[in-house]
Coordinates of C-alpha atoms in Angstrom, one line a residue:
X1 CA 2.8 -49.5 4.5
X2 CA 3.7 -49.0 1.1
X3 CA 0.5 -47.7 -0.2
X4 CA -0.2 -45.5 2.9
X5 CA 3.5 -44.2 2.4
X6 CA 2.4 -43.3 -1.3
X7 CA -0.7 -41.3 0.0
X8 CA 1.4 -39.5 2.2
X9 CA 3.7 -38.3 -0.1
X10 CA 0.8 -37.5 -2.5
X11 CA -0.8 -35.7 -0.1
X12 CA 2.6 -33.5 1.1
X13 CA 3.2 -32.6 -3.1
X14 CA -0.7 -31.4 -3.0
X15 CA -0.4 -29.2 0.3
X16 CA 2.7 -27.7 -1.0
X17 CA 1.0 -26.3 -4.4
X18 CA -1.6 -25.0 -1.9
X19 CA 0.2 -23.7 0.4
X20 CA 2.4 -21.7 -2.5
X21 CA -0.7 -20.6 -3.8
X22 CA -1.8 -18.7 -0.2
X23 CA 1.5 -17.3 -0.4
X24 CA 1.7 -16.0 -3.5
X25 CA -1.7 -14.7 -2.5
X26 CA -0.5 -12.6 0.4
X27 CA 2.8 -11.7 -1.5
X28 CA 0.6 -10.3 -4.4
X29 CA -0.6 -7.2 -2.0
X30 CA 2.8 -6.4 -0.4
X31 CA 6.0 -7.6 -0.1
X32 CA 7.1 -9.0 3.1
X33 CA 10.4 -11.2 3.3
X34 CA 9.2 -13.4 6.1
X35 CA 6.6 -15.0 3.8
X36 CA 9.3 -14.9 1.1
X37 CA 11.6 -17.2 3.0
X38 CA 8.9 -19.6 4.5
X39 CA 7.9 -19.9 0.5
X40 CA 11.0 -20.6 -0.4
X41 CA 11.4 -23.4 2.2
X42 CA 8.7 -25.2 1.7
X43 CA 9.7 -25.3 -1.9
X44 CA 12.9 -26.6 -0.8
X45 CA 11.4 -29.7 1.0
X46 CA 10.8 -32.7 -0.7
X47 CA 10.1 -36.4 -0.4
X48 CA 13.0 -38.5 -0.1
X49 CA 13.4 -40.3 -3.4
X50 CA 14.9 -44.2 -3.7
X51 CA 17.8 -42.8 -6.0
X52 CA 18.5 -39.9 -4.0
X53 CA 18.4 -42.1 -0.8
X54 CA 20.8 -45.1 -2.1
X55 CA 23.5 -42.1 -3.5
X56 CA 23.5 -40.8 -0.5
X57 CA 24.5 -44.4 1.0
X58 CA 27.4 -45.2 -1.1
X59 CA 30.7 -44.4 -0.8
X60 CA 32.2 -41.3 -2.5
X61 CA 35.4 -41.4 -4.7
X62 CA 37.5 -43.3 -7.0
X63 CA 37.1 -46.5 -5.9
X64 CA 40.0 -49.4 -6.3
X65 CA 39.2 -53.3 -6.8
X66 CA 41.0 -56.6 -8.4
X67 CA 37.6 -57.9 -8.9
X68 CA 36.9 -56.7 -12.6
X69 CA 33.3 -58.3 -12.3
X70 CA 32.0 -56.2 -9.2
X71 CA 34.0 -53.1 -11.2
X72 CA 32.0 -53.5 -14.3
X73 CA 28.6 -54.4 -12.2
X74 CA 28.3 -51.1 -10.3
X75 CA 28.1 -49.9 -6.9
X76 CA 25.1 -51.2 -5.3
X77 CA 23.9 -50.9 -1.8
X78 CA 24.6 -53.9 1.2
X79 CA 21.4 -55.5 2.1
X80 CA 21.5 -54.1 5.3
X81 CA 21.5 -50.8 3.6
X82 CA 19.1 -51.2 1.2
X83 CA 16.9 -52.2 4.6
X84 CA 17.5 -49.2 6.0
X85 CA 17.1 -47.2 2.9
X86 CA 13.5 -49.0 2.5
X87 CA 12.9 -48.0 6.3
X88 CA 13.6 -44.3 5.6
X89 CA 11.6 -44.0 2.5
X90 CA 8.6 -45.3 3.7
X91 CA 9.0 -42.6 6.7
X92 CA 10.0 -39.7 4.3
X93 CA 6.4 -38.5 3.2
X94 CA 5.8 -38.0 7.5
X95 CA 9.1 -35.9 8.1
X96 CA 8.2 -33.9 4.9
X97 CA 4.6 -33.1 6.0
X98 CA 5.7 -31.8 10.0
X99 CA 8.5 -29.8 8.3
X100 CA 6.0 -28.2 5.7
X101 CA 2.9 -27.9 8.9
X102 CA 5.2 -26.6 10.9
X103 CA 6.1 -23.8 8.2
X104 CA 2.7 -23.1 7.2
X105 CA 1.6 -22.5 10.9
X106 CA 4.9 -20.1 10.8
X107 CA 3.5 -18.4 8.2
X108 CA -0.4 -18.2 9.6
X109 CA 0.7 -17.0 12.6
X110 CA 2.8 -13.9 11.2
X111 CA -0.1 -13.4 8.9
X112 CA -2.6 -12.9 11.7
X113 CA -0.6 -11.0 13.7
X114 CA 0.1 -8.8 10.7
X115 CA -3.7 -8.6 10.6
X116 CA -4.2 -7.8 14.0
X117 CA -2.1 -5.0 13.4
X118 CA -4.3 -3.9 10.4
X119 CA -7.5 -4.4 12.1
X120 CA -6.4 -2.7 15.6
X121 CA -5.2 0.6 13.3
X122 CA -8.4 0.3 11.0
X123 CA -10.5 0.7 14.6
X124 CA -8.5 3.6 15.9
X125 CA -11.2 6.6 15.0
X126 CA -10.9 10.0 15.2
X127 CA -12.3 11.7 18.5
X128 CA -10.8 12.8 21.2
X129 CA -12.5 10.9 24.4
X130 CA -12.5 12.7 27.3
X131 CA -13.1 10.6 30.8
X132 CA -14.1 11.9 33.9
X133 CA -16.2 11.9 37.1
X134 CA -18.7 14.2 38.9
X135 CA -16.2 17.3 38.3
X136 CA -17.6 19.3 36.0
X137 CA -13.7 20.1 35.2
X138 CA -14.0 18.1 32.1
X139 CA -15.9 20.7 30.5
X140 CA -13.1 23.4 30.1
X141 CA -11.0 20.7 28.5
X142 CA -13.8 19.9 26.2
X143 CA -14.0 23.2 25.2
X144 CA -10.2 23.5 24.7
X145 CA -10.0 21.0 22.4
X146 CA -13.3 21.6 20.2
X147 CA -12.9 25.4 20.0
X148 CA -8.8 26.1 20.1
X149 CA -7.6 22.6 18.8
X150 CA -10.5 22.4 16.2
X151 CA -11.0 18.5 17.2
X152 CA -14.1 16.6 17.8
X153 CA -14.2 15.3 21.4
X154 CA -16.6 12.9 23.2
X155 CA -17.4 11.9 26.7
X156 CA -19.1 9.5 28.4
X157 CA -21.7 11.7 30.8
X158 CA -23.5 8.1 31.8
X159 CA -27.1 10.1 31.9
X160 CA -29.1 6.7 30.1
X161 CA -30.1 7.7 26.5
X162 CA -33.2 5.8 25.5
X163 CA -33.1 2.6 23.7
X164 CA -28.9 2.7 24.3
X165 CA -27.4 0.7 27.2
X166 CA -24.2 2.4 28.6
X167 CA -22.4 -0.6 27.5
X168 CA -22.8 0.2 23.5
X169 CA -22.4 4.0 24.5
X170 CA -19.0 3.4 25.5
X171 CA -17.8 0.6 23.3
X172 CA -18.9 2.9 20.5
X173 CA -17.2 5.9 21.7
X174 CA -13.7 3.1 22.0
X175 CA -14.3 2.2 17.9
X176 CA -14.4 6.1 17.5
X177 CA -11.6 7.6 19.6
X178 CA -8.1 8.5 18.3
X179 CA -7.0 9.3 21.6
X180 CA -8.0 9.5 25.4
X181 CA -7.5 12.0 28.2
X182 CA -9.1 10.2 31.6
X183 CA -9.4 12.9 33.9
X184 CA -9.3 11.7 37.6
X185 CA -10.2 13.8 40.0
X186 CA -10.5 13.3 44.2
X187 CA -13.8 12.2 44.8
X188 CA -14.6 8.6 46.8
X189 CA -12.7 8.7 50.3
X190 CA -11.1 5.5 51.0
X191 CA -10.7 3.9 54.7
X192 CA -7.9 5.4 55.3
X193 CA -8.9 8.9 54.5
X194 CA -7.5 9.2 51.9
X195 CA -9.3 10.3 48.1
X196 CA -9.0 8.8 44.9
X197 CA -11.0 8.5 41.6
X198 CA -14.4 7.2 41.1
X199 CA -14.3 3.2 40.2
X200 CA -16.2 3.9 36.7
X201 CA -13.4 6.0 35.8
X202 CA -10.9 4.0 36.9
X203 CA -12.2 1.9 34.8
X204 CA -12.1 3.3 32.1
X205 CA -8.6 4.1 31.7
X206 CA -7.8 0.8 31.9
X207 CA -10.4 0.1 28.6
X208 CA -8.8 2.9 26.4
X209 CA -5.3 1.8 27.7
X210 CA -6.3 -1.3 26.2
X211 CA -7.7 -0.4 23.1
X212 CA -5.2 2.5 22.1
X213 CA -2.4 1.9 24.3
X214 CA -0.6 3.3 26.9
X215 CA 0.7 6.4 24.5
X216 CA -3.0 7.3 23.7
X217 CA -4.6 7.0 26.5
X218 CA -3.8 9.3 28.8
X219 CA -4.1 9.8 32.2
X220 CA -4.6 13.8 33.7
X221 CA -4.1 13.5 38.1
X222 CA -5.5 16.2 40.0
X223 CA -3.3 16.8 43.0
X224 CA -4.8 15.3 46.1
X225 CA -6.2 12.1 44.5
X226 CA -4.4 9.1 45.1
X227 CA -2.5 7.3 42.0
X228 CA -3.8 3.8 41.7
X229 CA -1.3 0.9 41.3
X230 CA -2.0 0.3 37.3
X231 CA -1.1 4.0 36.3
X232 CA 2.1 4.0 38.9
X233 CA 4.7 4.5 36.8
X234 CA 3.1 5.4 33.3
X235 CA 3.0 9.1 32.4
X236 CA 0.6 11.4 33.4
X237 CA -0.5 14.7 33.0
X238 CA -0.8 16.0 36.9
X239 CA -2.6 19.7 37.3
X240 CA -3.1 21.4 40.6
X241 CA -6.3 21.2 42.5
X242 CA -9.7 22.8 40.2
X243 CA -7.0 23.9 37.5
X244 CA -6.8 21.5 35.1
X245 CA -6.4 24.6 32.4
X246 CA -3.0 24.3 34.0
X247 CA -2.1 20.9 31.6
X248 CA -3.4 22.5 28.5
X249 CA -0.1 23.1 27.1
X250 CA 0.6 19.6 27.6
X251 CA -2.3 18.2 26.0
X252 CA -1.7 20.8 23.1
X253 CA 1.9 19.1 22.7
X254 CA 0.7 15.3 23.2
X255 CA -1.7 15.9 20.8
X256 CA 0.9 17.4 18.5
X257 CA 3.1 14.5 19.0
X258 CA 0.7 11.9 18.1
X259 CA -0.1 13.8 14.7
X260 CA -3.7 14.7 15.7
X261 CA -2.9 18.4 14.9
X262 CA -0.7 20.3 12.9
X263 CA 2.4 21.4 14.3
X264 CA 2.7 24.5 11.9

């Protein structure tokens, strides 16, 4: 047990010079005080040593005795404690080791997420996306945006271009949008009478929701078609029945607010 005890602790003194190294790695392009303190732990741990172990076991203080030989020997352990000192040791290296994983996971996990972050704001582009169904109202907003707001906007028309599945059309247009106005508009009549948005559509709020979040992808309700149970709740830009010039100001001032155009 000795010489897999050994390995152990061998192996714990090797991870934590690697493990530094990553760090100092990360720490090199920007400062983050997370990493800091999970570096600084794991610099902190180490393997429990045999004279660290048996001053820990000994009594503290002055210490009074008649017996001048035991005075002049030392203290030394019991050998029941140096038992249990030789118990500990050998289990040091393994406590050492899920302390420093568990720390280096901490740190991993931050990292990525840190990443995600990165990566998520690297694939925001720079379009405005436009969603709609078979209302052709989708074509004054276009032209709002492109010839007042000076912005490049994109829709998904679904007529097949050749050699491009709708699939890539629309999962490029995600990786290039900076922003999404879904246009729903009453158009499939339900059991019940009532009218609500195409599916497609539907559908695709909930895809730009996804990618740009809930403050980016934005929902504009005609009157008269039925809010769905996802969007219940979230805000919306609601226009009156064929008018959806009517919102304009309100796009103008989300689009302001997210930065997309100058306020001055």
């Amino acid at each position: 047990m000795e010489v897999e005890s050994r390995a152990v602790a061998q192996a714990v003194d090797e991870a934590k010079q690697t493990i530094a190294s990553l760090l100092s790695e990360a720490l090199r392009d920007r400062p983050d005080s997370f990493l800091e303190d999970v570096k600084s732990k794991i610099a902190d741990e180490r393997v429990l040593s045999e004279q660290d172990g048996a001053r820990a076991m000994l009594p503290r203080g002055q210490i009074i005795s008649r017996d001048m030989r035991a005075m002049t020997q030392g203290m030394r352990l019991a050998p029941h404690q140096a038992v249990t000192l030789k118990m500990a040791l050998l289990g040091a290296p393994g406590i050492v080791a899920r302390k420093i994983s568990g720390l280096a996971r901490q740190a991993g996990s931050h990292l990525l997420r840190v990443e995600g972050r990165k990566r998520k704001s690297a694939l925001v582009g720079t379009n405005v996306f436009i969603g709609h169904g078979r209302s052709l109202l989708w074509r004054a907003l276009k032209d709002f945006v492109q010839d007042r707001l000076h912005l490049p906007a994109d829709e998904f028309n679904r007529v097949p271009v050749a050699g491009v599945t709708n699939i890539a059309r629309l999962s490029e247009m995600l990786d290039s949008a900076a922003i999404a106005f879904i246009i729903l508009t009453a158009e499939d009549e339900m059991k019940d009478g009532k009218l609500q948005a195409r599916m497609n559509v539907i559908h695709e709020v909930g895809l730009f929701q996804g990618r740009l979040g809930f403050t980016r992808a934005l929902v504009m309700l005609e009157e008269g078609c039925e809010e769905f149970s996802n969007i219940q709740g979230l805000g919306q830009l609601r226009f009156p029945v064929g008018n959806i010039t009517a919102s304009f100001e309100d796009v103008r001032r989300l689009l302001e607010r997210e930065g997309l155009i100058d306020t001055h």
